[in-house]
C-alpha cells in the first residue's frame, strides 16, 4: 500500500465521519417539528446536539487540511471551482 492510498483512505474516513455526524444534526432538525410539541421539548431536543454542534465541523476542516497536504492538485481544482460560493459564505 503506497502513501497515496493511505492518504486517500484517511481523507475518506474523515469525510464519512463528518457526513455521519452531521446527518445526526440534520435528522434532529428534521424531526424537531414532530417531536418538539412546545418550547421546553424543543429546547431539550436542541440541547442534545448542542455539545457536538461545532465538533462535527472539525471533521470537515481536518479533511480539507489533509486534502491540501496530501493532494494539492485536488484541493486547487476543487476549491477554485467553488471560489465564489465560498467567498460569499465567509
mmCIF file with all atom_site columns, C-alpha atoms in Angstrom:
data_model
loop_
_atom_site.group_PDB
_atom_site.id
_atom_site.type_symbol
_atom_site.label_atom_id
_atom_site.label_alt_id
_atom_site.label_comp_id
_atom_site.label_asym_id
_atom_site.label_entity_id
_atom_site.label_seq_id
_atom_site.pdbx_PDB_ins_code
_atom_site.Cartn_x
_atom_site.Cartn_y
_atom_site.Cartn_z
_atom_site.occupancy
_atom_site.B_iso_or_equiv
_atom_site.pdbx_formal_charge
_atom_site.auth_seq_id
_atom_site.auth_comp_id
_atom_site.auth_asym_id
_atom_site.auth_atom_id
_atom_site.pdbx_PDB_model_num
ATOM 1  C CA . UNK A 1 1  ? 0.000   0.000  0.000  1.00 0.00 ? 1  UNK A CA 1
ATOM 2  C CA . UNK A 1 2  ? 1.578   3.253  -1.095 1.00 0.00 ? 2  UNK A CA 1
ATOM 3  C CA . UNK A 1 3  ? 1.321   6.629  0.611  1.00 0.00 ? 3  UNK A CA 1
ATOM 4  C CA . UNK A 1 4  ? -1.295  7.985  -1.816 1.00 0.00 ? 4  UNK A CA 1
ATOM 5  C CA . UNK A 1 5  ? -3.637  5.138  -0.931 1.00 0.00 ? 5  UNK A CA 1
ATOM 6  C CA . UNK A 1 6  ? -3.141  5.688  2.793  1.00 0.00 ? 6  UNK A CA 1
ATOM 7  C CA . UNK A 1 7  ? -3.919  9.403  2.481  1.00 0.00 ? 7  UNK A CA 1
ATOM 8  C CA . UNK A 1 8  ? -6.938  8.693  0.281  1.00 0.00 ? 8  UNK A CA 1
ATOM 9  C CA . UNK A 1 9  ? -8.340  6.264  2.858  1.00 0.00 ? 9  UNK A CA 1
ATOM 10 C CA . UNK A 1 10 ? -7.667  8.733  5.682  1.00 0.00 ? 10 UNK A CA 1
ATOM 11 C CA . UNK A 1 11 ? -9.438  11.561 3.857  1.00 0.00 ? 11 UNK A CA 1
ATOM 12 C CA . UNK A 1 12 ? -12.410 9.332  3.026  1.00 0.00 ? 12 UNK A CA 1
ATOM 13 C CA . UNK A 1 13 ? -12.687 8.252  6.681  1.00 0.00 ? 13 UNK A CA 1
ATOM 14 C CA . UNK A 1 14 ? -12.721 11.910 7.713  1.00 0.00 ? 14 UNK A CA 1
ATOM 15 C CA . UNK A 1 15 ? -15.429 12.778 5.172  1.00 0.00 ? 15 UNK A CA 1
ATOM 16 C CA . UNK A 1 16 ? -17.509 9.743  6.167  1.00 0.00 ? 16 UNK A CA 1
ATOM 17 C CA . UNK A 1 17 ? -17.183 10.721 9.833  1.00 0.00 ? 17 UNK A CA 1
ATOM 18 C CA . UNK A 1 18 ? -18.366 14.231 9.002  1.00 0.00 ? 18 UNK A CA 1
ATOM 19 C CA . UNK A 1 19 ? -21.362 13.039 6.981  1.00 0.00 ? 19 UNK A CA 1
ATOM 20 C CA . UNK A 1 20 ? -22.447 10.557 9.650  1.00 0.00 ? 20 UNK A CA 1
ATOM 21 C CA . UNK A 1 21 ? -22.209 13.035 12.499 1.00 0.00 ? 21 UNK A CA 1
ATOM 22 C CA . UNK A 1 22 ? -23.714 15.892 10.504 1.00 0.00 ? 22 UNK A CA 1
ATOM 23 C CA . UNK A 1 23 ? -26.538 13.568 9.486  1.00 0.00 ? 23 UNK A CA 1
ATOM 24 C CA . UNK A 1 24 ? -27.441 13.315 13.167 1.00 0.00 ? 24 UNK A CA 1
ATOM 25 C CA . UNK A 1 25 ? -27.755 17.109 13.335 1.00 0.00 ? 25 UNK A CA 1
ATOM 26 C CA . UNK A 1 26 ? -29.873 17.201 10.183 1.00 0.00 ? 26 UNK A CA 1
ATOM 27 C CA . UNK A 1 27 ? -32.069 14.406 11.498 1.00 0.00 ? 27 UNK A CA 1
ATOM 28 C CA . UNK A 1 28 ? -32.700 16.255 14.736 1.00 0.00 ? 28 UNK A CA 1
ATOM 29 C CA . UNK A 1 29 ? -33.578 19.376 12.757 1.00 0.00 ? 29 UNK A CA 1
ATOM 30 C CA . UNK A 1 30 ? -35.978 17.467 10.525 1.00 0.00 ? 30 UNK A CA 1
ATOM 31 C CA . UNK A 1 31 ? -37.688 15.736 13.455 1.00 0.00 ? 31 UNK A CA 1
ATOM 32 C CA . UNK A 1 32 ? -37.887 18.892 15.580 1.00 0.00 ? 32 UNK A CA 1
ATOM 33 C CA . UNK A 1 33 ? -41.366 19.980 14.365 1.00 0.00 ? 33 UNK A CA 1
ATOM 34 C CA . UNK A 1 34 ? -42.742 16.497 15.022 1.00 0.00 ? 34 UNK A CA 1
ATOM 35 C CA . UNK A 1 35 ? -41.088 15.718 18.364 1.00 0.00 ? 35 UNK A CA 1
ATOM 36 C CA . UNK A 1 36 ? -40.985 19.191 19.913 1.00 0.00 ? 36 UNK A CA 1
ATOM 37 C CA . UNK A 1 37 ? -44.557 19.981 20.826 1.00 0.00 ? 37 UNK A CA 1
ATOM 38 C CA . UNK A 1 38 ? -43.746 23.002 22.985 1.00 0.00 ? 38 UNK A CA 1
ATOM 39 C CA . UNK A 1 39 ? -40.752 25.236 23.638 1.00 0.00 ? 39 UNK A CA 1
ATOM 40 C CA . UNK A 1 40 ? -39.466 23.082 26.506 1.00 0.00 ? 40 UNK A CA 1
ATOM 41 C CA . UNK A 1 41 ? -39.423 19.952 24.324 1.00 0.00 ? 41 UNK A CA 1
ATOM 42 C CA . UNK A 1 42 ? -37.690 21.823 21.510 1.00 0.00 ? 42 UNK A CA 1
ATOM 43 C CA . UNK A 1 43 ? -35.071 23.165 23.906 1.00 0.00 ? 43 UNK A CA 1
ATOM 44 C CA . UNK A 1 44 ? -34.351 19.640 25.215 1.00 0.00 ? 44 UNK A CA 1
ATOM 45 C CA . UNK A 1 45 ? -34.010 18.274 21.680 1.00 0.00 ? 45 UNK A CA 1
ATOM 46 C CA . UNK A 1 46 ? -31.721 21.095 20.573 1.00 0.00 ? 46 UNK A CA 1
ATOM 47 C CA . UNK A 1 47 ? -29.614 20.710 23.731 1.00 0.00 ? 47 UNK A CA 1
ATOM 48 C CA . UNK A 1 48 ? -28.951 17.060 22.823 1.00 0.00 ? 48 UNK A CA 1
ATOM 49 C CA . UNK A 1 49 ? -26.888 18.163 19.830 1.00 0.00 ? 49 UNK A CA 1
ATOM 50 C CA . UNK A 1 50 ? -25.522 21.345 21.411 1.00 0.00 ? 50 UNK A CA 1
ATOM 51 C CA . UNK A 1 51 ? -22.219 19.928 22.694 1.00 0.00 ? 51 UNK A CA 1
ATOM 52 C CA . UNK A 1 52 ? -21.487 18.249 19.351 1.00 0.00 ? 52 UNK A CA 1
ATOM 53 C CA . UNK A 1 53 ? -22.640 21.008 17.007 1.00 0.00 ? 53 UNK A CA 1
ATOM 54 C CA . UNK A 1 54 ? -19.283 22.644 16.276 1.00 0.00 ? 54 UNK A CA 1
ATOM 55 C CA . UNK A 1 55 ? -17.283 19.468 16.819 1.00 0.00 ? 55 UNK A CA 1
ATOM 56 C CA . UNK A 1 56 ? -18.773 17.953 13.691 1.00 0.00 ? 56 UNK A CA 1
ATOM 57 C CA . UNK A 1 57 ? -17.296 20.672 11.514 1.00 0.00 ? 57 UNK A CA 1
ATOM 58 C CA . UNK A 1 58 ? -13.822 19.817 12.801 1.00 0.00 ? 58 UNK A CA 1
ATOM 59 C CA . UNK A 1 59 ? -14.031 16.609 10.763 1.00 0.00 ? 59 UNK A CA 1
ATOM 60 C CA . UNK A 1 60 ? -14.677 18.648 7.609  1.00 0.00 ? 60 UNK A CA 1
ATOM 61 C CA . UNK A 1 61 ? -11.890 21.135 8.317  1.00 0.00 ? 61 UNK A CA 1
ATOM 62 C CA . UNK A 1 62 ? -9.466  18.299 9.058  1.00 0.00 ? 62 UNK A CA 1
ATOM 63 C CA . UNK A 1 63 ? -10.419 16.536 5.822  1.00 0.00 ? 63 UNK A CA 1
ATOM 64 C CA . UNK A 1 64 ? -9.844  19.763 3.883  1.00 0.00 ? 64 UNK A CA 1
ATOM 65 C CA . UNK A 1 65 ? -6.461  20.250 5.550  1.00 0.00 ? 65 UNK A CA 1
ATOM 66 C CA . UNK A 1 66 ? -5.457  16.652 4.864  1.00 0.00 ? 66 UNK A CA 1
ATOM 67 C CA . UNK A 1 67 ? -6.536  17.031 1.245  1.00 0.00 ? 67 UNK A CA 1
ATOM 68 C CA . UNK A 1 68 ? -4.473  20.215 0.953  1.00 0.00 ? 68 UNK A CA 1
ATOM 69 C CA . UNK A 1 69 ? -1.423  18.488 2.450  1.00 0.00 ? 69 UNK A CA 1
ATOM 70 C CA . UNK A 1 70 ? -1.647  15.184 0.580  1.00 0.00 ? 70 UNK A CA 1
ATOM 71 C CA . UNK A 1 71 ? -3.212  16.132 -2.748 1.00 0.00 ? 71 UNK A CA 1
ATOM 72 C CA . UNK A 1 72 ? -2.685  19.838 -3.512 1.00 0.00 ? 72 UNK A CA 1
ATOM 73 C CA . UNK A 1 73 ? -3.889  19.391 -7.103 1.00 0.00 ? 73 UNK A CA 1
ATOM 74 C CA . UNK A 1 74 ? -7.247  18.053 -5.844 1.00 0.00 ? 74 UNK A CA 1
ATOM 75 C CA . UNK A 1 75 ? -7.518  20.922 -3.413 1.00 0.00 ? 75 UNK A CA 1
ATOM 76 C CA . UNK A 1 76 ? -6.713  23.545 -6.055 1.00 0.00 ? 76 UNK A CA 1
ATOM 77 C CA . UNK A 1 77 ? -9.125  22.053 -8.585 1.00 0.00 ? 77 UNK A CA 1
ATOM 78 C CA . UNK A 1 78 ? -11.981 21.562 -6.135 1.00 0.00 ? 78 UNK A CA 1
ATOM 79 C CA . UNK A 1 79 ? -11.837 24.886 -4.353 1.00 0.00 ? 79 UNK A CA 1
ATOM 80 C CA . UNK A 1 80 ? -11.064 27.038 -7.384 1.00 0.00 ? 80 UNK A CA 1
ATOM 81 C CA . UNK A 1 81 ? -14.373 25.906 -8.863 1.00 0.00 ? 81 UNK A CA 1
ATOM 82 C CA . UNK A 1 82 ? -16.207 26.868 -5.672 1.00 0.00 ? 82 UNK A CA 1
ATOM 83 C CA . UNK A 1 83 ? -14.285 30.073 -5.041 1.00 0.00 ? 83 UNK A CA 1
ATOM 84 C CA . UNK A 1 84 ? -17.228 32.465 -5.409 1.00 0.00 ? 84 UNK A CA 1
ATOM 85 C CA . UNK A 1 85 ? -19.687 30.483 -3.223 1.00 0.00 ? 85 UNK A CA 1
ATOM 86 C CA . UNK A 1 86 ? -17.022 30.023 -0.540 1.00 0.00 ? 86 UNK A CA 1
ATOM 87 C CA . UNK A 1 87 ? -16.226 33.728 -0.653 1.00 0.00 ? 87 UNK A CA 1
ATOM 88 C CA . UNK A 1 88 ? -19.913 34.553 -0.217 1.00 0.00 ? 88 UNK A CA 1
ATOM 89 C CA . UNK A 1 89 ? -20.223 32.116 2.691  1.00 0.00 ? 89 UNK A CA 1
ATOM 90 C CA . UNK A 1 90 ? -17.280 33.640 4.511  1.00 0.00 ? 90 UNK A CA 1
#
